[in-house]
mmCIF file of C-alpha atoms in Angstrom:
data_model
loop_
_atom_site.group_PDB
_atom_site.id
_atom_site.type_symbol
_atom_site.label_atom_id
_atom_site.label_comp_id
_atom_site.label_asym_id
_atom_site.label_seq_id
_atom_site.Cartn_x
_atom_site.Cartn_y
_atom_site.Cartn_z
ATOM 1 C CA ARG S 12 -87.693 16.521 9.693
ATOM 2 C CA PHE S 13 -87.742 13.097 8.606
ATOM 3 C CA GLY S 14 -90.085 10.150 9.863
ATOM 4 C CA GLY S 15 -88.623 6.986 10.712
ATOM 5 C CA ASN S 16 -86.818 4.295 8.823
ATOM 6 C CA LEU S 17 -84.727 6.766 6.486
ATOM 7 C CA SER S 18 -82.150 5.337 4.387
ATOM 8 C CA LEU S 19 -79.483 7.847 2.951
ATOM 9 C CA ARG S 20 -76.650 6.740 0.794
ATOM 10 C CA CYS S 21 -74.979 8.990 -1.849
ATOM 11 C CA ARG S 22 -71.852 11.102 -1.941
ATOM 12 C CA ILE S 23 -73.433 14.540 -0.999
ATOM 13 C CA ALA S 24 -76.692 15.411 0.399
ATOM 14 C CA SER S 25 -77.866 19.082 1.085
ATOM 15 C CA PHE S 26 -81.172 19.842 2.622
ATOM 16 C CA GLY S 27 -82.705 23.316 3.060
ATOM 17 C CA GLU S 28 -84.579 24.593 5.907
ATOM 18 C CA GLY S 29 -88.401 23.597 6.722
ATOM 19 C CA ILE S 30 -88.241 20.247 4.908
ATOM 20 C CA TYR S 31 -90.824 17.798 6.067
ATOM 21 C CA ALA S 32 -90.375 14.187 4.876
ATOM 22 C CA GLY S 33 -92.404 11.196 5.807
ATOM 23 C CA GLU S 34 -91.394 7.501 6.735
ATOM 24 C CA ASN S 35 -89.605 4.569 4.886
ATOM 25 C CA ILE S 36 -87.898 7.029 2.512
ATOM 26 C CA ARG S 37 -84.708 5.627 0.431
ATOM 27 C CA ILE S 38 -82.315 7.826 -1.021
ATOM 28 C CA GLY S 39 -79.504 6.082 -2.677
ATOM 29 C CA GLY S 40 -79.728 2.974 -4.794
ATOM 30 C CA GLY S 41 -77.290 1.791 -7.464
ATOM 31 C CA GLY S 42 -74.425 4.018 -8.087
ATOM 32 C CA ASN S 43 -74.873 6.068 -4.612
ATOM 33 C CA ARG S 44 -71.039 6.384 -4.478
ATOM 34 C CA ASP S 45 -70.226 7.512 -7.982
ATOM 35 C CA PRO S 46 -68.895 11.039 -8.098
ATOM 36 C CA TRP S 47 -71.955 12.618 -9.380
ATOM 37 C CA ALA S 48 -74.354 10.821 -6.630
ATOM 38 C CA ILE S 49 -75.618 14.421 -5.240
ATOM 39 C CA LEU S 50 -78.745 15.272 -3.976
ATOM 40 C CA SER S 51 -79.779 18.879 -3.228
ATOM 41 C CA VAL S 52 -83.379 19.446 -1.555
ATOM 42 C CA GLY S 53 -84.574 23.263 -1.261
ATOM 43 C CA ASN S 54 -86.467 25.100 1.586
ATOM 44 C CA MET S 55 -89.900 24.161 2.669
ATOM 45 C CA SER S 56 -90.127 21.031 0.214
ATOM 46 C CA PHE S 57 -92.184 17.805 1.028
ATOM 47 C CA ILE S 58 -91.037 14.174 0.521
ATOM 48 C CA GLY S 59 -93.811 11.637 1.133
ATOM 49 C CA ASP S 60 -93.803 8.240 2.809
ATOM 50 C CA GLU S 61 -92.125 5.391 0.931
ATOM 51 C CA ALA S 62 -90.418 7.723 -1.745
ATOM 52 C CA SER S 63 -87.395 6.126 -3.453
ATOM 53 C CA LEU S 64 -84.602 8.525 -4.765
ATOM 54 C CA ASN S 65 -82.102 7.027 -6.916
ATOM 55 C CA VAL S 66 -79.023 9.212 -6.794
ATOM 56 C CA CYS S 67 -76.572 7.759 -9.284
ATOM 57 C CA ARG S 68 -76.631 11.153 -10.897
ATOM 58 C CA GLN S 69 -77.602 14.620 -9.472
ATOM 59 C CA VAL S 70 -81.037 14.965 -8.137
ATOM 60 C CA LEU S 71 -81.876 18.646 -7.785
ATOM 61 C CA ILE S 72 -85.243 19.343 -5.951
ATOM 62 C CA GLY S 73 -86.055 23.141 -5.677
ATOM 63 C CA ARG S 74 -87.929 25.061 -3.003
ATOM 64 C CA ASP S 75 -91.504 24.212 -1.994
ATOM 65 C CA VAL S 76 -91.474 21.091 -4.193
ATOM 66 C CA PHE S 77 -94.187 18.272 -3.202
ATOM 67 C CA LEU S 78 -92.644 14.723 -3.998
ATOM 68 C CA THR S 79 -95.703 12.826 -2.654
ATOM 69 C CA GLN S 80 -96.083 9.367 -1.463
ATOM 70 C CA ARG S 81 -94.481 6.406 -3.325
ATOM 71 C CA SER S 82 -93.178 8.643 -6.001
ATOM 72 C CA ILE S 83 -89.797 7.266 -7.588
ATOM 73 C CA LEU S 84 -86.958 9.337 -9.106
ATOM 74 C CA ILE S 85 -84.652 7.037 -10.946
ATOM 75 C CA THR S 86 -81.417 8.812 -12.519
ATOM 76 C CA HIS S 87 -80.262 5.502 -14.498
ATOM 77 C CA ASN S 88 -81.433 2.320 -15.725
ATOM 78 C CA ILE S 89 -79.260 -0.833 -16.660
ATOM 79 C CA GLY S 90 -80.503 -3.706 -18.786
ATOM 80 C CA HIS S 91 -79.634 -5.334 -21.885
ATOM 81 C CA SER S 92 -76.333 -4.215 -23.877
ATOM 82 C CA ILE S 93 -76.245 -0.729 -25.460
ATOM 83 C CA LEU S 94 -74.302 -2.671 -28.146
ATOM 84 C CA GLU S 95 -77.626 -4.686 -29.041
ATOM 85 C CA GLY S 96 -79.733 -1.621 -29.455
ATOM 86 C CA PHE S 97 -80.967 -1.327 -25.681
ATOM 87 C CA GLU S 98 -81.252 1.947 -23.958
ATOM 88 C CA ASN S 99 -78.718 2.358 -21.017
ATOM 89 C CA ARG S 100 -79.168 5.779 -19.737
ATOM 90 C CA PHE S 101 -77.685 7.681 -16.796
ATOM 91 C CA ALA S 102 -78.820 11.551 -16.279
ATOM 92 C CA PRO S 103 -79.621 13.981 -13.788
ATOM 93 C CA ILE S 104 -83.160 14.836 -12.623
ATOM 94 C CA VAL S 105 -84.294 18.530 -11.609
ATOM 95 C CA LEU S 106 -87.613 19.348 -10.009
ATOM 96 C CA GLU S 107 -87.978 22.949 -10.161
ATOM 97 C CA ASP S 108 -89.480 25.411 -7.584
ATOM 98 C CA GLN S 109 -93.002 24.718 -6.530
ATOM 99 C CA SER S 110 -93.302 21.611 -8.697
ATOM 100 C CA GLN S 111 -95.406 18.668 -7.634
ATOM 101 C CA VAL S 112 -94.980 15.007 -8.449
ATOM 102 C CA GLY S 113 -98.051 12.780 -7.692
ATOM 103 C CA MET S 114 -98.485 9.516 -5.673
ATOM 104 C CA ASN S 115 -97.005 6.513 -7.474
ATOM 105 C CA SER S 116 -95.146 8.419 -10.066
ATOM 106 C CA THR S 117 -92.053 7.830 -11.574
ATOM 107 C CA VAL S 118 -89.701 10.409 -12.957
ATOM 108 C CA TYR S 119 -86.893 8.960 -15.302
ATOM 109 C CA ALA S 120 -83.248 9.907 -15.984
ATOM 110 C CA GLY S 121 -82.783 13.202 -17.698
ATOM 111 C CA ALA S 122 -86.245 14.568 -16.978
ATOM 112 C CA ARG S 123 -86.895 18.212 -15.649
ATOM 113 C CA VAL S 124 -90.142 19.224 -14.090
ATOM 114 C CA GLY S 125 -90.510 22.847 -14.625
ATOM 115 C CA CYS S 126 -91.559 25.466 -11.961
ATOM 116 C CA ALA S 127 -95.096 25.201 -10.816
ATOM 117 C CA ALA S 128 -95.655 22.243 -12.964
ATOM 118 C CA ILE S 129 -97.461 19.200 -11.784
ATOM 119 C CA VAL S 130 -97.034 15.448 -12.597
ATOM 120 C CA GLY S 131 -100.437 13.598 -11.947
ATOM 121 C CA SER S 132 -100.503 10.468 -9.965
ATOM 122 C CA ASN S 133 -99.487 7.138 -11.464
ATOM 123 C CA SER S 134 -97.769 8.918 -14.161
ATOM 124 C CA TYR S 135 -94.376 8.123 -15.824
ATOM 125 C CA VAL S 136 -92.244 11.139 -16.914
ATOM 126 C CA VAL S 137 -89.622 10.263 -19.321
ATOM 127 C CA SER S 138 -88.864 13.793 -20.557
ATOM 128 C CA SER S 139 -89.129 17.461 -19.620
ATOM 129 C CA VAL S 140 -92.393 19.135 -18.186
ATOM 130 C CA GLN S 141 -92.774 22.747 -19.172
ATOM 131 C CA ALA S 142 -93.265 25.508 -16.331
ATOM 132 C CA GLY S 143 -96.797 25.839 -15.283
ATOM 133 C CA LYS S 144 -98.267 22.762 -17.153
ATOM 134 C CA MET S 145 -99.937 19.475 -15.758
ATOM 135 C CA VAL S 146 -98.928 16.203 -17.299
ATOM 136 C CA MET S 147 -100.460 12.612 -16.635
ATOM 137 C CA GLY S 148 -100.412 9.256 -18.070
ATOM 138 C CA VAL S 149 -97.694 6.779 -19.229
ATOM 139 C CA PRO S 150 -95.856 8.222 -20.673
ATOM 140 C CA ALA S 151 -96.868 11.526 -19.232
ATOM 141 C CA LYS S 152 -98.305 14.082 -21.719
ATOM 142 C CA PHE S 153 -99.920 17.418 -21.383
ATOM 143 C CA VAL S 154 -103.530 17.638 -19.974
ATOM 144 C CA ALA S 155 -103.917 21.222 -18.716
ATOM 145 C CA ASN S 156 -102.295 24.253 -17.056
ATOM 146 C CA SER S 157 -101.381 23.703 -13.602
ATOM 147 C CA SER S 158 -103.137 26.703 -12.139
ATOM 148 C CA ARG S 159 -106.171 28.927 -13.186
ATOM 149 C CA HIS S 160 -107.097 32.462 -12.306
ATOM 150 C CA VAL S 161 -108.878 33.059 -9.026
ATOM 151 C CA SER S 162 -110.869 36.431 -8.613
ATOM 152 C CA ARG S 163 -110.143 38.594 -5.667
ATOM 153 C CA THR S 164 -113.655 37.785 -4.370
ATOM 154 C CA HIS S 165 -112.876 34.237 -4.618
ATOM 155 C CA GLN S 166 -109.615 34.594 -2.869
ATOM 156 C CA ILE S 167 -111.413 36.322 0.055
ATOM 157 C CA SER S 168 -113.963 33.447 0.340
ATOM 158 C CA LEU S 169 -111.345 31.048 0.359
ATOM 159 C CA THR S 170 -109.291 32.826 2.976
ATOM 160 C CA ARG S 171 -112.183 32.838 5.095
ATOM 161 C CA THR S 172 -112.988 29.270 4.915
ATOM 162 C CA ILE S 173 -109.183 28.403 5.685
ATOM 163 C CA ILE S 174 -109.081 30.753 8.765
ATOM 164 C CA GLU S 175 -112.323 29.051 9.997
ATOM 165 C CA GLU S 176 -111.417 25.521 9.453
ATOM 166 C CA TYR S 177 -107.893 26.356 11.184
ATOM 167 C CA HIS S 178 -109.757 28.023 14.005
ATOM 168 C CA THR S 179 -111.994 24.811 14.285
ATOM 169 C CA LEU S 180 -108.671 22.517 14.277
ATOM 170 C CA LEU S 181 -107.090 24.593 17.118
ATOM 171 C CA LEU S 182 -110.144 24.433 19.141
ATOM 172 C CA MET S 183 -110.287 20.533 18.766
ATOM 173 C CA LYS S 184 -106.791 20.191 19.619
ATOM 174 C CA GLY S 185 -107.685 22.102 22.893
ATOM 175 C CA HIS S 186 -105.838 25.433 22.213
ATOM 176 C CA ASP S 187 -107.067 28.679 23.377
ATOM 177 C CA VAL S 188 -108.217 30.801 20.659
ATOM 178 C CA SER S 189 -110.131 33.813 20.366
ATOM 179 C CA ALA S 190 -113.623 34.183 18.627
ATOM 180 C CA LEU S 191 -113.513 34.987 15.045
ATOM 181 C CA SER S 192 -114.859 38.393 13.902
ATOM 182 C CA ARG S 193 -115.824 39.386 10.480
ATOM 183 C CA ASN S 194 -115.025 42.446 8.629
ATOM 184 C CA LYS S 195 -117.340 43.093 5.597
ATOM 185 C CA ASP S 196 -114.688 44.786 3.778
ATOM 186 C CA SER S 197 -111.969 42.095 3.627
#
């Protein structure tokens, strides 16, 4: 499901099941008719409002990926001549399963964001991010692991809170829901 005002221009686009995408998303950009202009998005991924995906080269987005608001994926740059020493790069981008790209972040040509890795908001990724790591900054640098251990007791507490909040939300939206019962052992 995509919100309003989607612009999709590339050679091939493939979308998995259960994708949710916001509004004002731009997919294409310069080189969108090149033979390598391919976009693939895996199941259950999210693309936020005003995201911009330049698909001059392949953009491969895995399953359960969060590409948040105003994120930019850019598969090329063009500028001054490479004969004068300036960079002129064309390369694919890969966002592996369960990775996240924070708001207002840019992932540059040739970058790979590893499985379950997180790019913090307002960051600029110019190389690869290892699986399970969190990076931030311009350029993005390692700051921490992307997840931490959660004890079984804390998992149960978190689950109870989620269920209670969801129960309240459904009630507030006018749905019939049964009363919650608590089992001390779970």
